[in-house]
Tab-separated table of C-alpha atoms in Angstrom:
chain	number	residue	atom	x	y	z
A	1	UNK	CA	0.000	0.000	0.000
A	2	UNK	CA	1.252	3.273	-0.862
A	3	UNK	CA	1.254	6.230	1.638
A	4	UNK	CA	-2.126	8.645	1.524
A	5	UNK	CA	-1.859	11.874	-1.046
A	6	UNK	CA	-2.168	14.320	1.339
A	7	UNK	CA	-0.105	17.655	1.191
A	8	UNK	CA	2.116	18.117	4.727
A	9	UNK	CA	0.628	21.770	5.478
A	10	UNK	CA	-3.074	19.852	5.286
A	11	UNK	CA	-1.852	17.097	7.865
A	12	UNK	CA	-0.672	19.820	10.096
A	13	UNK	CA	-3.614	21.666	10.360
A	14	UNK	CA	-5.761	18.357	10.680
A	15	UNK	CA	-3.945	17.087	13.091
A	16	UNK	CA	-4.076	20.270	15.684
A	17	UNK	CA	-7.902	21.694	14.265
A	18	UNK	CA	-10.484	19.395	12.637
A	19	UNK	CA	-8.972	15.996	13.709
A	20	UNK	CA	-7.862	16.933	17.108
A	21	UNK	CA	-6.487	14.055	18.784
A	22	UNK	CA	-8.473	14.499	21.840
A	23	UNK	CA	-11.561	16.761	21.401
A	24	UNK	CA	-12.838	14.144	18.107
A	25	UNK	CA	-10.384	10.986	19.170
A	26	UNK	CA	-11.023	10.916	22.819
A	27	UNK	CA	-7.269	10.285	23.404
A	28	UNK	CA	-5.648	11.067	26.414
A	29	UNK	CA	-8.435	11.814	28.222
A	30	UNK	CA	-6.996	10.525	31.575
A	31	UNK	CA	-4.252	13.040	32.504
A	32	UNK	CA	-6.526	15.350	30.388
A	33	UNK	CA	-8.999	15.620	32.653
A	34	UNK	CA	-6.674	15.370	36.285
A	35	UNK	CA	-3.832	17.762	35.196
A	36	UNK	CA	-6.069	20.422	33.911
A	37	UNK	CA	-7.321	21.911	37.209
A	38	UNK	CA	-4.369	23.912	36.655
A	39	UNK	CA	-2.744	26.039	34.231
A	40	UNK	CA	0.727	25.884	34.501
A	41	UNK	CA	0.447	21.507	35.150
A	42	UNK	CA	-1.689	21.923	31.882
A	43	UNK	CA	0.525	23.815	29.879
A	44	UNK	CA	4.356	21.665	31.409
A	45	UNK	CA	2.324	18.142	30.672
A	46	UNK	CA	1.356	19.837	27.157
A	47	UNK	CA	4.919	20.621	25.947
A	48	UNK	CA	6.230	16.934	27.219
A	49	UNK	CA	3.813	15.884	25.150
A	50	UNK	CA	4.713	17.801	21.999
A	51	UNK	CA	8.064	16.069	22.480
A	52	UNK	CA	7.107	12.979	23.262
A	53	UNK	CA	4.832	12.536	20.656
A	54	UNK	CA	7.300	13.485	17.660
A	55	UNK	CA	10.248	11.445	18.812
A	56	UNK	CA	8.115	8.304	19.075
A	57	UNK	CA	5.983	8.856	16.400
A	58	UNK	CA	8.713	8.794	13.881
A	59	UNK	CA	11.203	5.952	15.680
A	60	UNK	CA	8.360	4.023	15.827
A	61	UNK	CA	7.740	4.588	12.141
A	62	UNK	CA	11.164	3.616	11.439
A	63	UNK	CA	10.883	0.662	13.486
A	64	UNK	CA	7.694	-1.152	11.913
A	65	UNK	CA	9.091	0.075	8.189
A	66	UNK	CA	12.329	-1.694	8.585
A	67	UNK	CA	11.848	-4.179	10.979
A	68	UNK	CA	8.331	-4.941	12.129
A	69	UNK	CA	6.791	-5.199	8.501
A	70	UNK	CA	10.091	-6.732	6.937
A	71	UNK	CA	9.877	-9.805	9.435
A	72	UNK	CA	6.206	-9.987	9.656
A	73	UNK	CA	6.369	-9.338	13.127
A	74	UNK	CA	2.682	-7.424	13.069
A	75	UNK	CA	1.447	-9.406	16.108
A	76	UNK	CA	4.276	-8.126	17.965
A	77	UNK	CA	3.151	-4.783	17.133
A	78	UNK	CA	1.673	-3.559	20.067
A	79	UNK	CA	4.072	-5.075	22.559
A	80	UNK	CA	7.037	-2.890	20.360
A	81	UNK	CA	5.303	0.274	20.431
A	82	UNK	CA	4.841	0.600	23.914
A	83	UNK	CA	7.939	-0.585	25.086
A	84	UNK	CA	9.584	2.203	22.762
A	85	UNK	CA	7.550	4.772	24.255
A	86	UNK	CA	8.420	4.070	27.653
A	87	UNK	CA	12.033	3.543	26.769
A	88	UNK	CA	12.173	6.904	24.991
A	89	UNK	CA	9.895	8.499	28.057
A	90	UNK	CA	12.601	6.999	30.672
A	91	UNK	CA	15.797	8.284	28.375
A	92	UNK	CA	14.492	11.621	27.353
A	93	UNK	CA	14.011	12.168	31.624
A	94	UNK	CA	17.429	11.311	31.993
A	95	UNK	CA	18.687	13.874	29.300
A	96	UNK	CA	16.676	16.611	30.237
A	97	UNK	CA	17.735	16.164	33.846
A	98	UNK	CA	21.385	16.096	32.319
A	99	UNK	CA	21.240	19.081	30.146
A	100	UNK	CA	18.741	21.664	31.623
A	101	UNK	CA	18.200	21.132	35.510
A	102	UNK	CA	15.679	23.716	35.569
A	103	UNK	CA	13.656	22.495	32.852
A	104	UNK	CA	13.490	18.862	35.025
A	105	UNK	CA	11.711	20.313	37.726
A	106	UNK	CA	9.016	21.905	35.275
A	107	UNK	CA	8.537	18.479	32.801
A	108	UNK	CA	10.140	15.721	35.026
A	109	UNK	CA	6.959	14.633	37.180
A	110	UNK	CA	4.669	14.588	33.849
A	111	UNK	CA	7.029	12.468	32.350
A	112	UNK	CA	6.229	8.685	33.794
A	113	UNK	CA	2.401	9.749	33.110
A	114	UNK	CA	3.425	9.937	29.758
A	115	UNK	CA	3.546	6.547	29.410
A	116	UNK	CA	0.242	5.549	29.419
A	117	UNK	CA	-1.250	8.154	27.819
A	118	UNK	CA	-3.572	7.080	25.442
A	119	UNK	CA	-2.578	10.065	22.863
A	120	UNK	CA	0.739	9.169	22.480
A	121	UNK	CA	0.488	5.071	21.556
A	122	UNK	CA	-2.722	6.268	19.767
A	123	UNK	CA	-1.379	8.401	17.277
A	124	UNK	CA	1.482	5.672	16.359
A	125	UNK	CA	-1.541	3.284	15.713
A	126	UNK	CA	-2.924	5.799	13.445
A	127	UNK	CA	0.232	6.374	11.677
A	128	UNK	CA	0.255	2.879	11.177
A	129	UNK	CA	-3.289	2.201	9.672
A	130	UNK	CA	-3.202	4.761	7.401
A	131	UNK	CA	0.164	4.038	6.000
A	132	UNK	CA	1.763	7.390	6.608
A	133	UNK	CA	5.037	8.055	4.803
A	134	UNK	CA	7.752	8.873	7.125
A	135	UNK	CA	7.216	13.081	6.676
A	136	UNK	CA	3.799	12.494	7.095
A	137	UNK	CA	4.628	10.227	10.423
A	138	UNK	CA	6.228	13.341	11.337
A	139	UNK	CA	4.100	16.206	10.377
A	140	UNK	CA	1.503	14.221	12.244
A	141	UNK	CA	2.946	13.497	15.343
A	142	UNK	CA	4.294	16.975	15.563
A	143	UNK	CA	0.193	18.446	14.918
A	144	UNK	CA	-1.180	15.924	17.350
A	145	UNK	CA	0.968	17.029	19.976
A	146	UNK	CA	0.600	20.475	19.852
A	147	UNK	CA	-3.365	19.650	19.275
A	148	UNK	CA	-3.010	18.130	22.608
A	149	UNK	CA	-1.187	21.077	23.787
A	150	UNK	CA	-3.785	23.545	22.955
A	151	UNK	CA	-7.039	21.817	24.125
A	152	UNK	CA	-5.173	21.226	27.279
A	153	UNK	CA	-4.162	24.730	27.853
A	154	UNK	CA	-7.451	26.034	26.652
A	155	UNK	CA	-9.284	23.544	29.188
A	156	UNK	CA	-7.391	24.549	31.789
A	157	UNK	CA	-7.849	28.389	31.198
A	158	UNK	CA	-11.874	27.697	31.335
A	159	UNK	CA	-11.593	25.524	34.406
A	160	UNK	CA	-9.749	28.578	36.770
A	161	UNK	CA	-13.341	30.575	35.763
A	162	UNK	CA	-15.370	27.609	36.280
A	163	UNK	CA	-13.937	27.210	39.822
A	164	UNK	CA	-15.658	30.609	40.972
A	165	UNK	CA	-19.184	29.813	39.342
A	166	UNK	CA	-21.743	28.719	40.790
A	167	UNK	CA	-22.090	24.562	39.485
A	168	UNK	CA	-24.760	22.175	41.427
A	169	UNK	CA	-22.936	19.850	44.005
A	170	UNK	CA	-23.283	16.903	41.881
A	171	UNK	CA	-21.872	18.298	38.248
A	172	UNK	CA	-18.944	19.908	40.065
A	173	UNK	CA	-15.932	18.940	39.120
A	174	UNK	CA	-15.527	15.864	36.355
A	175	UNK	CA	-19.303	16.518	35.356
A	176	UNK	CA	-18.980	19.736	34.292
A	177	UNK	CA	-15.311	19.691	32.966
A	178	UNK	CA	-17.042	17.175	30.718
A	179	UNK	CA	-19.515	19.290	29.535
A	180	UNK	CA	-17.031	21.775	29.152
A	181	UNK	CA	-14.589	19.639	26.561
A	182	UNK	CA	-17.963	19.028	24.770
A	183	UNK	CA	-18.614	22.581	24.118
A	184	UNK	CA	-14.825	22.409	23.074
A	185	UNK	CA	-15.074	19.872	20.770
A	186	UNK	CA	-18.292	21.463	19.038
A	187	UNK	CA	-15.836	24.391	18.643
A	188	UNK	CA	-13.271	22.316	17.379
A	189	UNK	CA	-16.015	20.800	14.958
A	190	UNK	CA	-16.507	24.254	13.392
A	191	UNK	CA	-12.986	23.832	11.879
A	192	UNK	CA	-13.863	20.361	9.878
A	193	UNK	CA	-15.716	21.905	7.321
A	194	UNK	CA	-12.386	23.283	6.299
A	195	UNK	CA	-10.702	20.321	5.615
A	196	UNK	CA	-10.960	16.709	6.624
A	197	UNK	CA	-8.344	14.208	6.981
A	198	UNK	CA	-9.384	10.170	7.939
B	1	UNK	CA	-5.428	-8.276	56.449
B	2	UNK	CA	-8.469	-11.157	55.380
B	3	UNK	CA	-9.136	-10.588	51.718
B	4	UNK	CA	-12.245	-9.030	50.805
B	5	UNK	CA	-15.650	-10.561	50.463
B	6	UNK	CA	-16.858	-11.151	46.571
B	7	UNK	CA	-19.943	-9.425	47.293
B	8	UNK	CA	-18.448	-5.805	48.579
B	9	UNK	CA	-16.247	-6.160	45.763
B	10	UNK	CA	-19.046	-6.575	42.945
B	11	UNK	CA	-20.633	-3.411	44.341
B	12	UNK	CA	-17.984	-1.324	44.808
B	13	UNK	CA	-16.944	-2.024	41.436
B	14	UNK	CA	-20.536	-1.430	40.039
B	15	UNK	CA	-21.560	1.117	41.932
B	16	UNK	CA	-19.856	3.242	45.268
B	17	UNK	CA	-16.407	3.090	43.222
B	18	UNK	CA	-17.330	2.558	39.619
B	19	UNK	CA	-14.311	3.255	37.392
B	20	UNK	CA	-15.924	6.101	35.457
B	21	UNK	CA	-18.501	7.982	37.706
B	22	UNK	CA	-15.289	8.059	40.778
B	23	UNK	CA	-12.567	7.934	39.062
B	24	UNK	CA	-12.780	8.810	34.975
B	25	UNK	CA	-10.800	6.397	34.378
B	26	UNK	CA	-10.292	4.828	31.242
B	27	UNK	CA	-12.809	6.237	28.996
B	28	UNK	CA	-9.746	7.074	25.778
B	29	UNK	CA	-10.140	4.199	24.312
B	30	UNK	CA	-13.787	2.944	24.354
B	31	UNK	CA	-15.440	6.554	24.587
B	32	UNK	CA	-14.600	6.763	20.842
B	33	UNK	CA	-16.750	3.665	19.710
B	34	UNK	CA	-20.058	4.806	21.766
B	35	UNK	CA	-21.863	6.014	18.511
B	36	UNK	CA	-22.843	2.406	17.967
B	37	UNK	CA	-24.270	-0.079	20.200
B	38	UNK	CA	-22.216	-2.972	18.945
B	39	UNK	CA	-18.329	-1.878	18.834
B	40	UNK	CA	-19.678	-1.079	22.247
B	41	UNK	CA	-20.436	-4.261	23.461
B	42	UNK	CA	-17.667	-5.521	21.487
B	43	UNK	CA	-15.213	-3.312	23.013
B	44	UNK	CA	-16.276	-3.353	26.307
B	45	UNK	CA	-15.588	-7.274	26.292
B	46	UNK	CA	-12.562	-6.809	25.367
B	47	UNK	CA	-11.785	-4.704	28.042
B	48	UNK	CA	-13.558	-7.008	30.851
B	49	UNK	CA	-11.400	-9.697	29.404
B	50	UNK	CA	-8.296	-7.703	29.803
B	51	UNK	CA	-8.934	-6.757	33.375
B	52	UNK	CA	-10.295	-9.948	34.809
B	53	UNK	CA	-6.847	-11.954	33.058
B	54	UNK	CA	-4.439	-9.215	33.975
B	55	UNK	CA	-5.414	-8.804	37.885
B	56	UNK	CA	-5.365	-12.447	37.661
B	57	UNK	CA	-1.662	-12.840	35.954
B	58	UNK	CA	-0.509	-9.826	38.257
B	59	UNK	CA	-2.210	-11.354	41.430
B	60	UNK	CA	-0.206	-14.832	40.195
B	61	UNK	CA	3.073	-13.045	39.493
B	62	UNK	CA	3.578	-10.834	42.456
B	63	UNK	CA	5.736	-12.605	44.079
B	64	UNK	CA	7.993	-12.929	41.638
B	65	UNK	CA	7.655	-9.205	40.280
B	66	UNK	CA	10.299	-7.106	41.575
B	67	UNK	CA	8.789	-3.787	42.549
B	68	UNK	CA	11.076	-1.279	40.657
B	69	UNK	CA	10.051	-2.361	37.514
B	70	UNK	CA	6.334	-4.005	38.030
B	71	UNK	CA	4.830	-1.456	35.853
B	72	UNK	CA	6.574	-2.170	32.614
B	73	UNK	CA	6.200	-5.478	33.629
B	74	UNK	CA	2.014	-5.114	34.034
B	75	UNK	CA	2.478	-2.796	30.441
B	76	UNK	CA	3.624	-6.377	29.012
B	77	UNK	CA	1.156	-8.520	30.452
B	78	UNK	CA	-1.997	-6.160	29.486
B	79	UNK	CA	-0.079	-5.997	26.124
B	80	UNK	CA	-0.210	-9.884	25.662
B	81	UNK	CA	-3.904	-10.193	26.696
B	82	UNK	CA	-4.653	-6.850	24.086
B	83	UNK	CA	-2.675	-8.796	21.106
B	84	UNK	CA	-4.929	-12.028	21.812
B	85	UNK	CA	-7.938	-10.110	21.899
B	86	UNK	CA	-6.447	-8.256	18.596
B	87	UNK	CA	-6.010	-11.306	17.019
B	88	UNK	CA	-8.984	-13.028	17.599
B	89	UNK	CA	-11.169	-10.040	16.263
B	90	UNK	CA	-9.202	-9.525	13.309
B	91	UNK	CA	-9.935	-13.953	13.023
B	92	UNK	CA	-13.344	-14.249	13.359
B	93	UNK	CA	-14.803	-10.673	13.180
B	94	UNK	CA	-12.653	-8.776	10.316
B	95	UNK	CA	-15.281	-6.320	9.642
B	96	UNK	CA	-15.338	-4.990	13.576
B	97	UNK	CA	-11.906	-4.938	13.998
B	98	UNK	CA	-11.238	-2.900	10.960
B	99	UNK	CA	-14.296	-0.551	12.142
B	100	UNK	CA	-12.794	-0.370	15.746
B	101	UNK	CA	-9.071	0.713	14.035
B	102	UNK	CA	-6.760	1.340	16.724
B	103	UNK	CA	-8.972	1.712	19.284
B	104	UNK	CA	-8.322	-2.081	19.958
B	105	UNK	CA	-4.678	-1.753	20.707
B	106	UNK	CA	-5.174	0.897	22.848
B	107	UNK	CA	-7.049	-0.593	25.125
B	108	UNK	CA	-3.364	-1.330	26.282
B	109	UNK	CA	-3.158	2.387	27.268
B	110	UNK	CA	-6.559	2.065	28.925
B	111	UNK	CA	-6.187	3.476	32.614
B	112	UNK	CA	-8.338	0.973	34.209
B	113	UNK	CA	-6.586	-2.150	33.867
B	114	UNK	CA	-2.986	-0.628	35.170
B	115	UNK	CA	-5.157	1.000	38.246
B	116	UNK	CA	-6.784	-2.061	39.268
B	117	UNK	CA	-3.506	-4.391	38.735
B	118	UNK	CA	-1.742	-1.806	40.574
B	119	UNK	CA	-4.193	-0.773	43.838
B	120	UNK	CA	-6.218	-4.619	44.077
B	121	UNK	CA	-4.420	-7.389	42.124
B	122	UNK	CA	-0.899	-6.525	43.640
B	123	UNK	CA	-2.214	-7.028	47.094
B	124	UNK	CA	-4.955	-9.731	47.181
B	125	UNK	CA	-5.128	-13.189	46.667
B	126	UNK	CA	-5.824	-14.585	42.851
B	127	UNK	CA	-9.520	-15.492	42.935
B	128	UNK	CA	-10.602	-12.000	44.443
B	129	UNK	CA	-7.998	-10.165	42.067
B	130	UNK	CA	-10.408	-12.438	38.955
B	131	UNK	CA	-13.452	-11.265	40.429
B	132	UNK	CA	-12.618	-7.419	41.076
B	133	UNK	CA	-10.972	-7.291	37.651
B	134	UNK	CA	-14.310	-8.579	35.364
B	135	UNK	CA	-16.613	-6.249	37.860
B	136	UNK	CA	-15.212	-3.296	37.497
B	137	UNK	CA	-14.729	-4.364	33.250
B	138	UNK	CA	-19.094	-4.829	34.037
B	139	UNK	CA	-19.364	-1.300	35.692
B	140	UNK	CA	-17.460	0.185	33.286
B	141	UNK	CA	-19.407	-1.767	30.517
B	142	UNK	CA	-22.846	-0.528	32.299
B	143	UNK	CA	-21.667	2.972	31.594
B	144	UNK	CA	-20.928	3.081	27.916
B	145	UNK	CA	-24.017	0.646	27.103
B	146	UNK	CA	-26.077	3.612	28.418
B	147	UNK	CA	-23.908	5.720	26.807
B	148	UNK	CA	-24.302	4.059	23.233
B	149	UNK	CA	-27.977	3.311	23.637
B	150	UNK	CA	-28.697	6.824	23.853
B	151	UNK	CA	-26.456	7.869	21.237
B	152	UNK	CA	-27.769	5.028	18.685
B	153	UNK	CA	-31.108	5.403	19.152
B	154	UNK	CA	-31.065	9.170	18.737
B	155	UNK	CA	-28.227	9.232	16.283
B	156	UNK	CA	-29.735	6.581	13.979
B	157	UNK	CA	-32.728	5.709	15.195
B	158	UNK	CA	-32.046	2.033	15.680
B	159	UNK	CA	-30.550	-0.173	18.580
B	160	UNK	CA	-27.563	-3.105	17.309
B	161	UNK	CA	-28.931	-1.691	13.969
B	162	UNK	CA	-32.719	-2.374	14.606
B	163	UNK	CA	-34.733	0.133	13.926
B	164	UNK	CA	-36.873	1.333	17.107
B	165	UNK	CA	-37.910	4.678	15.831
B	166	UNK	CA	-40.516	5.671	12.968
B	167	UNK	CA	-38.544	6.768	9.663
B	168	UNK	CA	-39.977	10.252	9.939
B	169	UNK	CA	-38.104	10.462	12.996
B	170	UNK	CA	-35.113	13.057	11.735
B	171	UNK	CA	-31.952	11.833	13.588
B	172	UNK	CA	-29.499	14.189	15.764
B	173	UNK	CA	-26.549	14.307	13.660
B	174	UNK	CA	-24.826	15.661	16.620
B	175	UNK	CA	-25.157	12.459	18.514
B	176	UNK	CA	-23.019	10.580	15.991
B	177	UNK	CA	-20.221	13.259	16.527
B	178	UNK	CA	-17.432	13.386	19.114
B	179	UNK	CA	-19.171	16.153	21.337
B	180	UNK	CA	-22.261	14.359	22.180
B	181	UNK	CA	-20.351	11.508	23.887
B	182	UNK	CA	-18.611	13.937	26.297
B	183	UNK	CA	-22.070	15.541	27.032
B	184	UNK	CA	-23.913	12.425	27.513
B	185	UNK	CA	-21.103	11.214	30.059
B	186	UNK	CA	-20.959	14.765	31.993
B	187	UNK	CA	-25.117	14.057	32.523
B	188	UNK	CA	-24.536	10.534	33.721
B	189	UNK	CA	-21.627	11.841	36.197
B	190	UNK	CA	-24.317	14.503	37.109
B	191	UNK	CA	-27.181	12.151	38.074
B	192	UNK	CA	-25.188	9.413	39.375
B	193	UNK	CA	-23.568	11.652	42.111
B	194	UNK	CA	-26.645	13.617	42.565
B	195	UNK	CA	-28.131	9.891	44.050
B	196	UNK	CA	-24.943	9.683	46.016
B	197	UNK	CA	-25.004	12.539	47.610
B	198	UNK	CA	-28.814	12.037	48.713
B	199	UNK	CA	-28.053	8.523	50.066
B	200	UNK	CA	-24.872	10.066	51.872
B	201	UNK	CA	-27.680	12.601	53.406
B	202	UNK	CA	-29.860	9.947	54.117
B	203	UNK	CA	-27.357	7.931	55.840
């Protein structure tokens, strides 16, 4: 199978607006909705995942092109991928420690969380199924994670002005951040009329 | 400390400590496939199966698991049980597996199973660690079923692709889209603690 026609500026912009990996994928809902009671968790967890996202995205591209597909080792898939990510999670801790102390303190706790969230093995999946070349791979892990980025920010921002309205005792808190991301994600939807990528 | 009694443990799981109402857990992977009544169940199967054979294998293993590096070692084991339940959809039900996509795989990723290996199956014996794993797979289960009933029937108009309402019903296109699964699950938090907190006044 050859690798979809789509244009790289396209991908980007899909992959942050209309196909948002969390407001229309649901992915990495689970930090998503803990870290975002605050901004500045929101936006440190956001950035690790920009990271994150891109350097997996494309070794784990490189990995099923050259040795995954090449040895039929598909069942194995899943097993790889995640084993990458949290090798690449542990060793990009250690460098950052290494290199820029102060950077550490702001990323290094959101780090191990990376791990299991969702976003990150989901958008190597997707990279997968679709058959992404390896600048698409890129592009797209790249978008995703700043996708991420923004609708975590964004949340976060509404959630400090949330805190001071008045809610009824049993939407507070996950309830109505819920309802919240919903109204986010019809917002988001306003964008897919632009351009769709699936 | 005597393990707990199978009982307490259904109804935690189901009810005073159910994985999404307490503790949003989990809902990445399988909030995605809520649109239609059938990935859910499908899904949701999967995940029970997952849980209940991971707290088991953990609960088995823990011994033997040295505790520095138990969770890439509970990563590996959800991993296995995810590739058998990959495999066997792709074997016998092509046409689901292709419409769940990679939603399947990352029910690897799927909060849930890591929290219940890590805070029951690590610590109790193997036939309670079975049991709480597949009940708290049920709650969670119980959830999106409600979830995907409501978005089915007003989405389409049909349950498991019956059709329950008149054709000059005009479906909700918004139900079939992302936003209406976040909504649906923000009301369900809303009315299931809204019960709690009566019985808690009650009490």
């Amino acid at each position: 199978m050859n690798a979809p026609d789509i244009a790289l500026p396209v991908l980007f912009f899909a992959s942050i607006f209309t196909s948002n990996i969390l407001l229309a994928n649901f992915l990495g809902m689970c930090s998503f909705i803990t870290i975002s009671s605050n901004l500045r968790s929101a936006h440190g967890l956001g950035l690790a995942v920009i990271v994150v996202m891109s350097i997996t995205s494309i070794i784990n591209w490189l990995l099923y092109t050259f040795v995954i597909s090449v040895y039929n080792l598909e069942f194995l898939g899943f097993i790889i991928f995640i084993i990458v990510i949290a090798a690449v999670v542990q060793m990009l801790e250690m460098v950052i420690e290494r290199i820029s102390p102060p950077l550490y303190m702001a990323l290094g706790i959101f780090l191990p969380l990376i791990t299991v969230n969702c976003a990150i093995l989901g958008v190597v999946l997707f990279i997968q199924i679709r058959n992404y070349s390896w600048d698409q791979a890129l592009i797209f892990g790249i978008g995703s994670g700043i996708g991420w980025w923004l609708a975590i920010v964004a949340l976060a921002a509404i959630r400090q002005k949330i805190d001071k309205a008045p809610v009824p005792s049993g939407l507070k808190g996950a309830g109505i951040t819920l309802i919240t991301i919903g109204l986010m994600a019809m917002a988001f939807l306003g964008f897919s009329g632009m351009l769709s990528v699936q | 400390m005597s393990a707990p009694r199978f009982r307490d443990i259904a109804y935690q799981n189901f009810w005073t400590n159910n994985p999404i109402f307490l503790q949003i857990l989990g809902i990445c992977s399988t909030l995605a496939v809520t649109n239609n009544l059938y990935n859910t169940t499908i899904m949701s199967i999967g995940v029970i199966f997952t849980t209940a054979l991971t707290n088991t294998t953990v609960s088995l293993l823990k011994a033997l698991i040295p505790r520095k590096v138990r969770m890439i070692v509970q990563t590996i084991i959800i991993a296995f049980y995810v590739i058998i339940i990959d495999l066997l959809l792709k074997a016998f039900l092509p046409e689901v597996s292709k419409a769940l996509g990679p939603y399947v795989g990352l029910i690897i990723t799927n909060c849930i199973i890591m929290g219940r290996a890590e805070a029951f199956a690590q610590s109790n014996p193997i036939r309670h660690s079975f049991w709480d794993g597949f009940t708290s797979g049920a709650g969670y289960m119980a959830v999106l079923l409600g979830i995907a009933t409501v978005r089915e029937l007003l989405g389409f108009g049909t349950l498991y692709g019956f059709r329950i309402l008149p054709e000059s019903f005009v479906p909700w296109t918004i139900m079939v889209m992302a936003p209406s699964a976040f909504f649906l699950l923000g009301i369900f938090i809303w009315i299931a603690k809204s019960v709690m907190n009566r019985k808690e006044k009650k009490a």
